[in-house]
């Protein structure tokens, strides 16, 4: 019996934004799906609009599996994760151990394929960078959603993430922010 997919399925129980009061709770499974959708868009924008050459499938799969380790570690809040370099390094080591443990729940014949996306070696690849931007865009959109619902708890986070994204040197991110992000502030009636 292999337990990999049963563990992955438990992503729906790991809550995000644990230090913040949320109008709507979010789990890492739905977050990963949103990051995959945004990463796909960023890769397409990069390639089709700006003439880039990133591997779209690789980008989407990296995004889909970017939170796998949190099934074991939980979602450590950003202020704690980045409090100091020692905590950040220790957390990265813990995440790697958690991912390795989960990957060991696969048959040997599949392990290498999943390892490419759960524990990628080339963390500086363009595809990985797009996933990191998609992850930040997802956090930004969560802030937009919460503020739209009247929750001012997310105001400071929104401003901080927005500033970070606007100052990044990535044309696809800028394009997404300009052309897609504003629609997240609309109501259903306004979207129609």
mmCIF file of C-alpha atoms in Angstrom:
data_model
loop_
_atom_site.group_PDB
_atom_site.id
_atom_site.type_symbol
_atom_site.label_atom_id
_atom_site.label_comp_id
_atom_site.label_asym_id
_atom_site.label_seq_id
_atom_site.Cartn_x
_atom_site.Cartn_y
_atom_site.Cartn_z
ATOM 1 C CA UNK A 1 0.000 0.000 0.000
ATOM 2 C CA UNK A 2 1.324 3.420 -0.991
ATOM 3 C CA UNK A 3 0.182 6.425 1.032
ATOM 4 C CA UNK A 4 1.408 9.335 -1.132
ATOM 5 C CA UNK A 5 -1.974 10.361 -2.571
ATOM 6 C CA UNK A 6 -3.754 9.916 0.754
ATOM 7 C CA UNK A 7 -1.239 12.363 2.278
ATOM 8 C CA UNK A 8 -1.643 14.809 -0.629
ATOM 9 C CA UNK A 9 -5.408 14.626 -0.124
ATOM 10 C CA UNK A 10 -4.907 15.899 3.449
ATOM 11 C CA UNK A 11 -3.769 19.270 2.076
ATOM 12 C CA UNK A 12 -7.401 20.354 2.381
ATOM 13 C CA UNK A 13 -7.066 20.232 6.189
ATOM 14 C CA UNK A 14 -4.054 22.570 6.451
ATOM 15 C CA UNK A 15 -5.257 26.107 7.025
ATOM 16 C CA UNK A 16 -3.409 29.165 5.725
ATOM 17 C CA UNK A 17 -3.169 32.627 7.268
ATOM 18 C CA UNK A 18 -3.350 31.243 10.813
ATOM 19 C CA UNK A 19 -2.319 34.528 12.444
ATOM 20 C CA UNK A 20 -5.000 36.521 10.640
ATOM 21 C CA UNK A 21 -8.749 36.651 11.127
ATOM 22 C CA UNK A 22 -10.211 35.647 7.781
ATOM 23 C CA UNK A 23 -13.715 36.149 6.453
ATOM 24 C CA UNK A 24 -13.135 32.994 4.422
ATOM 25 C CA UNK A 25 -10.621 30.366 5.467
ATOM 26 C CA UNK A 26 -8.231 29.038 2.869
ATOM 27 C CA UNK A 27 -6.422 25.695 2.839
ATOM 28 C CA UNK A 28 -3.202 24.687 1.085
ATOM 29 C CA UNK A 29 -5.003 22.455 -1.407
ATOM 30 C CA UNK A 30 -7.101 25.273 -2.840
ATOM 31 C CA UNK A 31 -4.122 27.633 -2.563
ATOM 32 C CA UNK A 32 -1.984 25.226 -4.602
ATOM 33 C CA UNK A 33 -4.645 25.023 -7.272
ATOM 34 C CA UNK A 34 -4.834 28.817 -7.505
ATOM 35 C CA UNK A 35 -1.037 29.102 -7.645
ATOM 36 C CA UNK A 36 -0.980 26.514 -10.457
ATOM 37 C CA UNK A 37 -3.584 28.515 -12.420
ATOM 38 C CA UNK A 38 -1.672 31.781 -11.922
ATOM 39 C CA UNK A 39 1.701 30.155 -12.696
ATOM 40 C CA UNK A 40 0.209 28.778 -15.906
ATOM 41 C CA UNK A 41 -0.970 32.278 -16.833
ATOM 42 C CA UNK A 42 2.443 33.804 -16.032
ATOM 43 C CA UNK A 43 4.218 31.174 -18.144
ATOM 44 C CA UNK A 44 1.844 31.792 -21.070
ATOM 45 C CA UNK A 45 2.201 35.570 -20.750
ATOM 46 C CA UNK A 46 5.974 35.169 -20.584
ATOM 47 C CA UNK A 47 6.086 32.996 -23.710
ATOM 48 C CA UNK A 48 3.273 34.371 -25.889
ATOM 49 C CA UNK A 49 3.424 38.074 -25.107
ATOM 50 C CA UNK A 50 7.082 38.598 -24.200
ATOM 51 C CA UNK A 51 8.755 35.941 -26.365
ATOM 52 C CA UNK A 52 10.035 33.843 -23.482
ATOM 53 C CA UNK A 53 10.703 30.145 -23.504
ATOM 54 C CA UNK A 54 9.751 28.665 -20.130
ATOM 55 C CA UNK A 55 8.454 25.109 -19.854
ATOM 56 C CA UNK A 56 4.742 25.612 -19.184
ATOM 57 C CA UNK A 57 4.039 22.064 -17.977
ATOM 58 C CA UNK A 58 6.989 22.155 -15.600
ATOM 59 C CA UNK A 59 5.833 25.517 -14.234
ATOM 60 C CA UNK A 60 2.298 24.254 -13.562
ATOM 61 C CA UNK A 61 3.497 21.026 -11.919
ATOM 62 C CA UNK A 62 5.985 22.876 -9.710
ATOM 63 C CA UNK A 63 3.135 25.129 -8.607
ATOM 64 C CA UNK A 64 0.748 22.243 -8.004
ATOM 65 C CA UNK A 65 3.190 20.532 -5.637
ATOM 66 C CA UNK A 66 4.857 23.574 -4.033
ATOM 67 C CA UNK A 67 3.112 23.104 -0.647
ATOM 68 C CA UNK A 68 3.320 19.303 -0.306
ATOM 69 C CA UNK A 69 5.634 19.411 2.714
ATOM 70 C CA UNK A 70 3.098 21.452 4.655
ATOM 71 C CA UNK A 71 0.924 18.357 5.010
ATOM 72 C CA UNK A 72 3.454 17.383 7.688
ATOM 73 C CA UNK A 73 4.844 20.751 8.829
ATOM 74 C CA UNK A 74 1.678 22.822 8.654
ATOM 75 C CA UNK A 75 1.682 26.325 7.205
ATOM 76 C CA UNK A 76 4.227 28.363 9.123
ATOM 77 C CA UNK A 77 3.146 32.039 9.034
ATOM 78 C CA UNK A 78 5.393 34.291 6.938
ATOM 79 C CA UNK A 79 6.417 36.592 9.825
ATOM 80 C CA UNK A 80 7.754 33.565 11.703
ATOM 81 C CA UNK A 81 9.265 31.837 8.664
ATOM 82 C CA UNK A 82 11.311 34.925 7.788
ATOM 83 C CA UNK A 83 11.901 36.238 11.331
ATOM 84 C CA UNK A 84 15.629 35.564 11.003
ATOM 85 C CA UNK A 85 17.946 33.586 8.682
ATOM 86 C CA UNK A 86 18.399 30.733 11.168
ATOM 87 C CA UNK A 87 14.659 30.089 11.470
ATOM 88 C CA UNK A 88 14.247 30.318 7.693
ATOM 89 C CA UNK A 89 17.080 27.830 7.084
ATOM 90 C CA UNK A 90 15.776 25.443 9.752
ATOM 91 C CA UNK A 91 12.290 25.613 8.255
ATOM 92 C CA UNK A 92 13.624 24.900 4.749
ATOM 93 C CA UNK A 93 15.445 21.857 6.125
ATOM 94 C CA UNK A 94 12.270 20.706 7.867
ATOM 95 C CA UNK A 95 10.249 21.178 4.671
ATOM 96 C CA UNK A 96 12.814 19.150 2.720
ATOM 97 C CA UNK A 97 12.613 16.326 5.263
ATOM 98 C CA UNK A 98 8.818 16.393 5.116
ATOM 99 C CA UNK A 99 8.816 16.287 1.308
ATOM 100 C CA UNK A 100 11.305 13.417 1.310
ATOM 101 C CA UNK A 101 9.140 11.493 3.756
ATOM 102 C CA UNK A 102 6.083 11.964 1.542
ATOM 103 C CA UNK A 103 8.005 11.065 -1.626
ATOM 104 C CA UNK A 104 9.091 7.831 0.069
ATOM 105 C CA UNK A 105 5.397 6.876 0.111
ATOM 106 C CA UNK A 106 5.525 6.312 -3.656
ATOM 107 C CA UNK A 107 6.590 3.209 -5.563
ATOM 108 C CA UNK A 108 10.213 3.449 -6.737
ATOM 109 C CA UNK A 109 9.079 3.576 -10.379
ATOM 110 C CA UNK A 110 7.245 6.886 -9.789
ATOM 111 C CA UNK A 111 9.421 8.556 -7.174
ATOM 112 C CA UNK A 112 11.883 10.242 -9.556
ATOM 113 C CA UNK A 113 9.090 11.880 -11.582
ATOM 114 C CA UNK A 114 7.397 13.348 -8.509
ATOM 115 C CA UNK A 115 10.722 14.400 -6.980
ATOM 116 C CA UNK A 116 11.267 16.716 -9.969
ATOM 117 C CA UNK A 117 8.307 18.804 -8.796
ATOM 118 C CA UNK A 118 8.081 18.213 -5.052
ATOM 119 C CA UNK A 119 11.826 18.710 -4.411
ATOM 120 C CA UNK A 120 13.212 20.467 -7.499
ATOM 121 C CA UNK A 121 16.985 20.696 -7.722
ATOM 122 C CA UNK A 122 17.108 23.826 -9.890
ATOM 123 C CA UNK A 123 15.388 26.294 -7.579
ATOM 124 C CA UNK A 124 16.762 29.236 -9.589
ATOM 125 C CA UNK A 125 15.084 28.155 -12.841
ATOM 126 C CA UNK A 126 12.730 30.555 -14.591
ATOM 127 C CA UNK A 127 9.898 28.117 -13.936
ATOM 128 C CA UNK A 128 10.562 28.164 -10.180
ATOM 129 C CA UNK A 129 10.742 31.953 -10.198
ATOM 130 C CA UNK A 130 7.339 32.123 -11.880
ATOM 131 C CA UNK A 131 5.914 29.801 -9.218
ATOM 132 C CA UNK A 132 7.260 32.075 -6.478
ATOM 133 C CA UNK A 133 5.637 35.072 -8.187
ATOM 134 C CA UNK A 134 2.383 33.124 -8.595
ATOM 135 C CA UNK A 135 2.515 32.286 -4.877
ATOM 136 C CA UNK A 136 2.871 35.980 -4.013
ATOM 137 C CA UNK A 137 0.110 36.930 -6.450
ATOM 138 C CA UNK A 138 -2.131 34.371 -4.758
ATOM 139 C CA UNK A 139 -1.379 35.966 -1.377
ATOM 140 C CA UNK A 140 -2.094 39.398 -2.846
ATOM 141 C CA UNK A 141 -5.430 38.223 -4.263
ATOM 142 C CA UNK A 142 -6.345 36.721 -0.890
ATOM 143 C CA UNK A 143 -5.770 40.160 0.639
ATOM 144 C CA UNK A 144 -7.934 41.774 -2.056
ATOM 145 C CA UNK A 145 -10.696 39.233 -1.412
ATOM 146 C CA UNK A 146 -10.624 39.785 2.365
ATOM 147 C CA UNK A 147 -10.626 43.584 2.090
ATOM 148 C CA UNK A 148 -13.479 43.426 -0.435
ATOM 149 C CA UNK A 149 -15.408 41.434 2.186
ATOM 150 C CA UNK A 150 -14.831 44.216 4.738
ATOM 151 C CA UNK A 151 -11.910 42.634 6.598
ATOM 152 C CA UNK A 152 -9.332 45.379 7.173
ATOM 153 C CA UNK A 153 -7.026 42.870 8.895
ATOM 154 C CA UNK A 154 -5.403 42.312 5.477
ATOM 155 C CA UNK A 155 -4.755 45.982 4.552
ATOM 156 C CA UNK A 156 -1.123 46.096 5.627
ATOM 157 C CA UNK A 157 -0.339 42.723 4.036
ATOM 158 C CA UNK A 158 -1.962 43.852 0.771
ATOM 159 C CA UNK A 159 0.098 47.042 0.639
ATOM 160 C CA UNK A 160 3.316 45.193 1.428
ATOM 161 C CA UNK A 161 2.759 42.428 -1.139
ATOM 162 C CA UNK A 162 1.517 44.899 -3.766
ATOM 163 C CA UNK A 163 4.669 47.000 -3.349
ATOM 164 C CA UNK A 164 6.849 43.886 -3.629
ATOM 165 C CA UNK A 165 5.078 42.727 -6.802
ATOM 166 C CA UNK A 166 5.105 46.168 -8.440
ATOM 167 C CA UNK A 167 8.831 46.468 -7.770
ATOM 168 C CA UNK A 168 9.721 43.036 -9.110
ATOM 169 C CA UNK A 169 11.502 42.839 -12.427
ATOM 170 C CA UNK A 170 9.131 40.480 -14.227
ATOM 171 C CA UNK A 171 7.031 41.617 -17.176
ATOM 172 C CA UNK A 172 4.535 38.738 -16.849
ATOM 173 C CA UNK A 173 3.815 39.692 -13.225
ATOM 174 C CA UNK A 174 3.334 43.335 -14.211
ATOM 175 C CA UNK A 175 1.014 42.277 -17.026
ATOM 176 C CA UNK A 176 -1.042 40.089 -14.662
ATOM 177 C CA UNK A 177 -1.294 42.882 -12.092
ATOM 178 C CA UNK A 178 -2.407 45.397 -14.711
ATOM 179 C CA UNK A 179 -4.775 43.268 -16.785
ATOM 180 C CA UNK A 180 -6.145 40.530 -14.498
ATOM 181 C CA UNK A 181 -5.802 41.475 -10.822
ATOM 182 C CA UNK A 182 -8.232 44.445 -10.890
ATOM 183 C CA UNK A 183 -11.121 42.121 -11.810
ATOM 184 C CA UNK A 184 -10.755 40.423 -8.412
ATOM 185 C CA UNK A 185 -12.119 43.578 -6.804
ATOM 186 C CA UNK A 186 -15.392 43.351 -8.737
ATOM 187 C CA UNK A 187 -18.640 41.868 -7.525
ATOM 188 C CA UNK A 188 -20.399 39.077 -9.437
ATOM 189 C CA UNK A 189 -22.765 41.626 -11.003
ATOM 190 C CA UNK A 190 -19.829 43.774 -12.072
ATOM 191 C CA UNK A 191 -18.073 40.760 -13.600
ATOM 192 C CA UNK A 192 -21.126 40.192 -15.808
#
